[in-house]
Amino acid sequence: MNAPSAIPLSGWADAQLTALAVLTGSRGIAALSGATLLGERAALNGFSIPGRVSAGGGCQLFEAREGHVALNLARPDDRELLPALFGDATVDGDDDEAIASRLRQERAEEIVAKGRELGLAIACLDEQPVSPALAVTARGIATIPASRRPLVVDLSSLWAGPLAAHLIGLAGAEVIKIESRNRPDMMRAGDPALFARLNQHKANVAFDLRDPPDRDALVALIRRADIVIEASRPRALLQLGIDADALVREVPGLVWVTITGHGITGDAAQWTGFGDDCSVAGGLSAALFAATGTIGFGGDACADPLTGILAARAALEQRQRGTGARLILSMSAVVAEALKVERNTYANALDRTLQRWAAGRGQPFPALAARPTGPVAALGADNAAWLTQCPTC
C-alpha cells in the first residue's frame, strides 16, 4: 500500500481500489485513486479544507463538557429538534452561537445519547464504533456464477451506496437506480454535479412505494438482481414488505449490501449517521487532534466514499464466491478500520498527512485529476424498459 496522499485515509482507499481492479480487471477502476474519490465532492463544489465546520457546511464540531460533539444539521427538520435536545422550548435552533453555548453545558456522552434517540446525526469525538466495519447476517443459496452481465439494483441514495453501485458498474455490471417518485434522491437537486458523477450510465426506475402494485413490482425486480444495494433502516424495509434476509435465502446467489451509519445491532440500528458525523464517530477527528492539537474534520464526509469503495469490493468478492449473503457495513466502523490499517502500516506518514491537512485549513482541497461524467437518466426514464420485462409486474 502506497503512503497516503494529502487527503487523510486515501492510502487505505487506494489499497481497496487496487484490490477491486485486480478482482475485476476493470481499467476504469484501475484509473481511479483514493484521493480522487475522497476529494470528488469537494472538487466539484469548490470546497475548502474544513476546520470545525464541515466542508459542506452541514456539520459542526462543538465543545461540550468532557469532550467535543459533532452535530449534523444538514436536513431541513434537524434544527426543529434542538429544543427537545436541550429540554428547552425557548432555544433558537437557527442560532449557532446559542447552540454552542448550550452544548458547553452538556456532557458529551449524554447529549449524544439523547440526540440519537431523537434521530439526530450526532457523535462524540472520542467514541468507539459499536459494530464491525463489515458483517454478514444471512447466508444465501449457492449458485454457479452466470456468464451474463450482472444486474445491480441500487436502492440507495446520497453518496456511499450510489458510489458502490457506480464502481460495480465500472466493473461491467448493469445498474438500475431505484428512486421514489414522491421523494427522489435528495442529491439529485441538492448536489447535481455529484449526483451526475455517481449515477452516470445507470438506468432509472421510479416507484410510488406507497402503492402496493409498485411495491410488488419492486420486489419482483429485486428477485432478478445479482446485487442489491440499500441504506435503509431495517424497519423501513420491512414496512414496505421487503425482508432482505428472507430474499437472500430464497434467491440463488443474491448479494445484498446494507449501508448503515453505525450497524444494525441493538440501539445502533436506529441511529442516524451521515458522512461527516460518522467520520468523527470513527475516530478521524480524534486522530487529527492527537497529531496536531487542533479540533477539525479530517476530510469531506470521508465515511461516505470509504464505505462506498469497501461495499463495492465486498459485494463483488461475495458474488465471485457464488453464494448469496447479506453484507452489513457500518460507516463509522469503516473509518475506524481505515485508520487502524494506516496507523499500523505507516504511523509517522499518517501523522504527517494529518499535520499537513490541519495546516491547510481554509485553503482549497488538493488538486485532483478530473474524470468524465456520462449521461444521467431522468427520474423514471427506464420504467417501460425494465418493468415490462418482469412477468409478475
XYZ file of C-alpha atoms in Angstrom:
393
model
C 0.000 0.000 0.000
C 1.419 3.350 -1.025
C 1.936 6.086 1.552
C -1.104 8.342 1.990
C -1.504 11.474 -0.093
C -2.539 14.886 1.184
C -6.112 13.683 1.863
C -6.304 11.578 5.057
C -7.047 7.865 4.617
C -6.564 7.946 0.853
C -3.835 5.297 1.233
C -6.364 2.797 2.561
C -8.762 3.769 -0.213
C -6.003 3.202 -2.795
C -5.424 -0.307 -1.460
C -9.142 -1.152 -1.735
C -9.315 0.173 -5.299
C -6.221 -1.780 -6.289
C -7.753 -4.981 -4.945
C -11.002 -4.185 -6.742
C -9.198 -3.559 -10.021
C -7.323 -6.868 -9.736
C -10.558 -8.698 -8.894
C -12.498 -7.276 -11.836
C -9.862 -6.433 -14.437
C -11.580 -3.065 -14.844
C -9.449 -0.368 -16.439
C -11.925 2.234 -15.230
C -11.377 1.248 -11.620
C -7.618 0.901 -12.109
C -7.532 4.519 -13.301
C -9.066 5.801 -10.059
C -7.227 6.881 -6.929
C -8.385 7.050 -3.342
C -7.722 10.784 -3.274
C -9.926 11.248 -6.347
C -12.934 9.607 -4.712
C -12.371 11.134 -1.267
C -11.990 14.622 -2.714
C -14.514 14.387 -5.543
C -17.421 16.257 -3.950
C -15.097 18.978 -2.708
C -13.547 19.386 -6.158
C -16.922 19.574 -7.883
C -18.212 22.172 -5.434
C -15.050 24.201 -4.768
C -14.912 23.354 -1.056
C -12.063 24.368 1.225
C -10.225 22.254 3.788
C -12.509 22.434 6.825
C -11.930 23.383 10.422
C -14.711 22.964 12.976
C -17.373 23.397 10.288
C -17.516 20.579 7.735
C -16.537 21.216 4.136
C -20.168 21.050 3.040
C -21.292 23.244 5.939
C -23.933 20.910 7.384
C -21.998 19.543 10.370
C -20.118 21.326 13.149
C -17.795 20.293 15.943
C -18.870 21.869 19.223
C -17.209 21.930 22.610
C -19.141 20.121 25.324
C -18.408 19.155 28.907
C -15.839 16.344 28.898
C -15.367 16.303 25.145
C -16.428 17.561 21.745
C -19.563 16.754 19.774
C -20.176 16.637 16.019
C -23.732 17.740 15.305
C -25.045 17.378 11.767
C -27.901 19.761 10.947
C -27.953 19.285 7.188
C -31.613 18.217 6.907
C -34.351 20.868 6.968
C -36.073 19.400 10.050
C -32.975 18.847 12.191
C -32.978 22.277 13.813
C -36.605 21.812 14.846
C -35.422 19.019 17.151
C -32.990 21.195 19.112
C -35.492 22.457 21.726
C -36.222 18.804 22.548
C -32.500 18.009 22.595
C -31.877 20.667 25.253
C -35.226 20.303 27.011
C -35.927 23.996 26.466
C -38.645 25.290 24.149
C -37.023 28.728 24.037
C -33.851 27.517 22.287
C -33.419 29.152 18.891
C -32.465 26.289 16.595
C -31.226 28.693 13.936
C -28.724 30.423 16.234
C -25.408 28.544 16.102
C -23.935 30.631 18.906
C -26.856 29.724 21.146
C -26.405 26.064 20.224
C -22.705 26.271 21.060
C -23.471 27.901 24.399
C -25.966 25.192 25.329
C -23.672 22.368 24.285
C -20.886 23.686 26.500
C -23.225 22.988 29.432
C -23.922 19.389 28.420
C -21.839 16.252 28.965
C -20.741 14.987 25.562
C -21.782 11.346 26.006
C -25.165 12.225 27.478
C -26.140 14.735 24.801
C -25.048 12.359 22.037
C -27.178 9.571 23.502
C -30.174 11.895 23.742
C -29.620 13.252 20.250
C -29.538 9.767 18.779
C -32.816 8.913 20.468
C -34.327 11.957 18.752
C -32.979 10.925 15.352
C -30.189 13.489 15.063
C -26.906 12.642 13.353
C -24.540 13.310 16.233
C -21.274 11.824 17.508
C -18.591 12.162 20.182
C -15.045 12.995 19.223
C -13.578 10.075 21.166
C -16.219 7.341 20.868
C -15.587 3.828 19.610
C -17.761 2.213 16.905
C -20.167 -0.361 18.312
C -20.292 -2.553 15.179
C -17.719 -4.135 12.850
C -16.946 -2.479 9.549
C -18.387 -5.445 7.649
C -20.674 -8.186 8.958
C -22.824 -10.942 7.458
C -26.323 -11.512 8.830
C -27.710 -14.035 6.334
C -26.232 -16.709 4.111
C -27.910 -17.472 0.846
C -28.197 -20.225 -1.696
C -25.133 -21.128 -3.719
C -25.308 -20.656 -7.463
C -22.966 -21.116 -10.387
C -21.786 -17.609 -11.358
C -23.616 -16.669 -14.526
C -21.752 -15.651 -17.642
C -24.272 -12.881 -18.284
C -23.693 -9.308 -17.277
C -24.543 -8.970 -13.551
C -27.572 -6.880 -12.639
C -27.362 -4.401 -9.736
C -30.444 -2.846 -8.175
C -29.375 0.346 -6.398
C -31.981 1.312 -3.798
C -29.631 3.722 -2.046
C -29.343 7.496 -2.161
C -26.869 10.275 -1.384
C -23.233 9.143 -1.597
C -21.913 5.833 -0.229
C -24.401 3.454 -1.848
C -24.533 5.189 -5.230
C -20.726 5.225 -5.306
C -20.625 1.489 -4.621
C -23.084 0.857 -7.452
C -21.096 3.191 -9.737
C -17.872 1.267 -9.079
C -19.594 -2.065 -9.709
C -20.891 -0.556 -12.940
C -17.345 0.357 -13.934
C -16.540 -3.324 -13.442
C -19.090 -4.193 -16.140
C -22.388 -4.627 -14.281
C -25.729 -3.275 -15.448
C -27.031 -0.901 -12.777
C -30.604 0.247 -12.192
C -31.043 3.161 -9.826
C -34.354 2.993 -7.974
C -35.969 6.209 -6.750
C -39.256 7.105 -5.150
C -41.465 9.194 -7.410
C -42.609 11.071 -4.292
C -39.197 11.530 -2.650
C -36.350 11.276 -5.174
C -32.735 11.068 -4.075
C -32.095 14.403 -2.317
C -28.744 14.708 -4.053
C -30.456 14.951 -7.448
C -31.446 18.561 -6.660
C -29.131 19.282 -3.727
C -25.812 18.447 -5.414
C -26.488 17.794 -9.110
C -22.793 17.623 -10.040
C -22.023 14.823 -7.594
C -25.340 13.132 -8.366
C -24.379 13.032 -12.041
C -20.898 11.700 -11.296
C -22.197 8.872 -9.098
C -25.252 7.940 -11.155
C -23.964 8.255 -14.704
C -24.751 5.355 -17.039
C -27.347 3.894 -14.647
C -30.856 3.086 -15.791
C -33.526 4.791 -13.660
C -36.765 3.234 -12.445
C -39.140 5.214 -10.212
C -41.839 3.743 -7.987
C -44.546 5.043 -5.681
C -43.616 2.909 -2.694
C -46.932 3.701 -1.003
C -48.697 1.828 -3.795
C -48.942 -1.985 -3.303
C -48.617 -2.854 -7.029
C -45.479 -0.722 -7.246
C -44.040 -2.436 -4.168
C -44.779 -5.826 -5.725
C -43.065 -4.711 -8.922
C -40.012 -3.600 -6.959
C -39.747 -6.946 -5.160
C -40.068 -8.743 -8.483
C -37.241 -6.652 -9.908
C -35.107 -7.344 -6.833
C -35.634 -11.086 -7.342
C -33.969 -10.770 -10.757
C -30.918 -8.979 -9.364
C -27.453 -10.321 -8.619
C -26.592 -7.491 -6.212
C -28.858 -5.155 -4.244
C -27.520 -2.037 -2.513
C -29.565 -0.101 0.041
C -29.104 2.178 3.027
C -32.467 1.978 4.785
C -33.201 1.322 8.418
C -34.359 -2.304 8.927
C -37.839 -1.221 9.988
C -38.321 0.900 6.860
C -37.719 -2.037 4.523
C -39.980 -4.368 6.474
C -42.760 -1.778 6.408
C -42.533 -1.914 2.615
C -42.845 -5.682 2.704
C -39.179 -6.188 1.815
C -37.423 -8.767 4.011
C -33.783 -8.599 2.943
C -32.654 -11.681 4.888
C -35.536 -13.765 3.507
C -34.804 -12.675 -0.061
C -31.134 -13.577 0.330
C -32.130 -17.068 1.493
C -34.658 -17.506 -1.341
C -32.910 -16.036 -4.403
C -29.885 -18.095 -5.505
C -26.664 -16.094 -5.402
C -28.272 -12.802 -4.322
C -25.753 -10.480 -2.646
C -27.500 -7.824 -0.556
C -25.469 -4.849 0.676
C -26.852 -2.754 3.531
C -25.016 0.502 4.288
C -25.613 1.979 7.737
C -24.227 4.736 9.891
C -23.389 2.515 12.847
C -24.567 -1.046 12.121
C -27.888 -2.803 12.719
C -27.294 -4.320 16.149
C -29.257 -3.077 19.165
C -29.872 0.644 19.553
C -27.318 1.451 16.850
C -29.738 0.145 14.219
C -31.874 3.249 14.793
C -29.048 5.807 14.923
C -28.883 8.306 12.102
C -25.485 8.805 10.526
C -24.051 10.781 7.613
C -20.546 11.073 6.262
C -19.175 13.861 8.455
C -20.539 12.744 11.829
C -19.704 9.089 11.083
C -16.130 10.126 10.274
C -15.956 11.709 13.715
C -17.537 8.645 15.342
C -14.909 6.522 13.601
C -12.077 8.467 15.233
C -10.727 10.604 12.387
C -11.133 13.936 14.182
C -9.645 12.390 17.331
C -6.635 11.263 15.287
C -6.338 14.776 13.849
C -6.400 16.231 17.352
C -3.793 13.750 18.592
C -1.462 14.590 15.691
C -1.958 18.367 15.614
C -3.665 19.577 18.798
C -6.465 21.114 16.712
C -10.149 20.251 16.503
C -11.497 19.796 12.990
C -12.785 17.493 10.296
C -10.284 15.161 8.635
C -11.787 15.268 5.170
C -15.059 15.862 3.352
C -17.582 13.372 4.785
C -14.996 10.690 4.060
C -17.033 7.925 5.715
C -19.224 8.007 2.606
C -16.626 7.355 -0.115
C -14.608 4.984 2.084
C -17.717 2.898 2.711
C -18.763 3.014 -0.936
C -15.388 1.661 -2.016
C -15.414 -1.157 0.552
C -19.041 -2.027 -0.260
C -18.199 -2.479 -3.947
C -15.234 -4.700 -3.177
C -17.141 -6.802 -0.621
C -20.124 -7.281 -2.937
C -18.032 -8.394 -5.907
C -15.882 -10.708 -3.787
C -19.030 -12.306 -2.389
C -20.521 -12.728 -5.855
C -17.323 -14.364 -7.057
C -17.743 -16.966 -4.285
C -21.040 -17.950 -5.897
C -23.012 -17.796 -2.653
C -25.622 -15.258 -1.682
C -25.215 -13.237 1.507
C -26.367 -10.097 3.235
C -23.461 -7.766 3.967
C -23.847 -5.032 6.583
C -21.439 -2.092 6.522
C -21.070 0.452 9.320
C -19.716 3.784 8.060
C -18.249 4.788 11.430
C -16.514 1.429 11.757
C -15.160 1.613 8.194
C -13.401 4.862 9.139
C -12.042 3.232 12.307
C -10.770 0.262 10.287
C -9.100 2.510 7.716
C -7.423 4.476 10.489
C -6.217 1.293 12.166
C -4.718 -0.071 8.959
C -2.991 3.178 8.037
C -1.723 3.597 11.587
C -0.286 0.090 11.599
C 1.168 0.423 8.114
C 2.817 3.829 8.314
C 2.086 5.661 11.560
C 4.512 8.536 11.033
C 3.323 9.140 7.478
C -0.288 9.257 8.664
C 0.574 11.824 11.308
C 2.408 13.932 8.741
C -0.623 13.785 6.443
C -2.872 14.933 9.270
C -0.455 17.728 10.131
C -0.380 18.947 6.529
C -4.139 18.728 6.424
C -4.545 20.878 9.549
C -2.011 23.402 8.249
C -4.044 23.812 5.063
C -7.267 24.781 6.843
C -9.237 27.278 4.759
C -7.291 26.542 1.578
C -8.782 24.736 -1.445
C -8.821 20.948 -1.406
C -5.786 19.325 -3.045
C -5.973 19.382 -6.835
C -7.296 16.149 -8.330
C -7.234 14.617 -11.768
C -10.560 15.255 -13.491
C -12.698 12.344 -14.625
C -15.612 12.460 -17.039
C -19.329 12.403 -16.325
C -21.514 10.387 -18.676
C -25.265 10.527 -19.332
C -27.657 10.607 -16.376
C -31.175 9.202 -16.724
C -34.189 11.278 -15.775
C -36.428 10.115 -12.953
C -38.334 7.039 -14.141
C -36.835 7.188 -17.631
C -36.410 3.406 -17.839
C -39.656 2.209 -16.237
C -41.029 0.868 -19.500
C -37.801 -0.901 -20.421
C -37.418 -2.718 -17.109
C -40.893 -3.218 -15.731
C -42.274 -4.727 -18.947
C -39.552 -7.376 -18.688
C -40.956 -8.510 -15.354
C -43.610 -11.242 -15.809
C -45.200 -10.662 -12.403
C -45.470 -6.859 -12.720
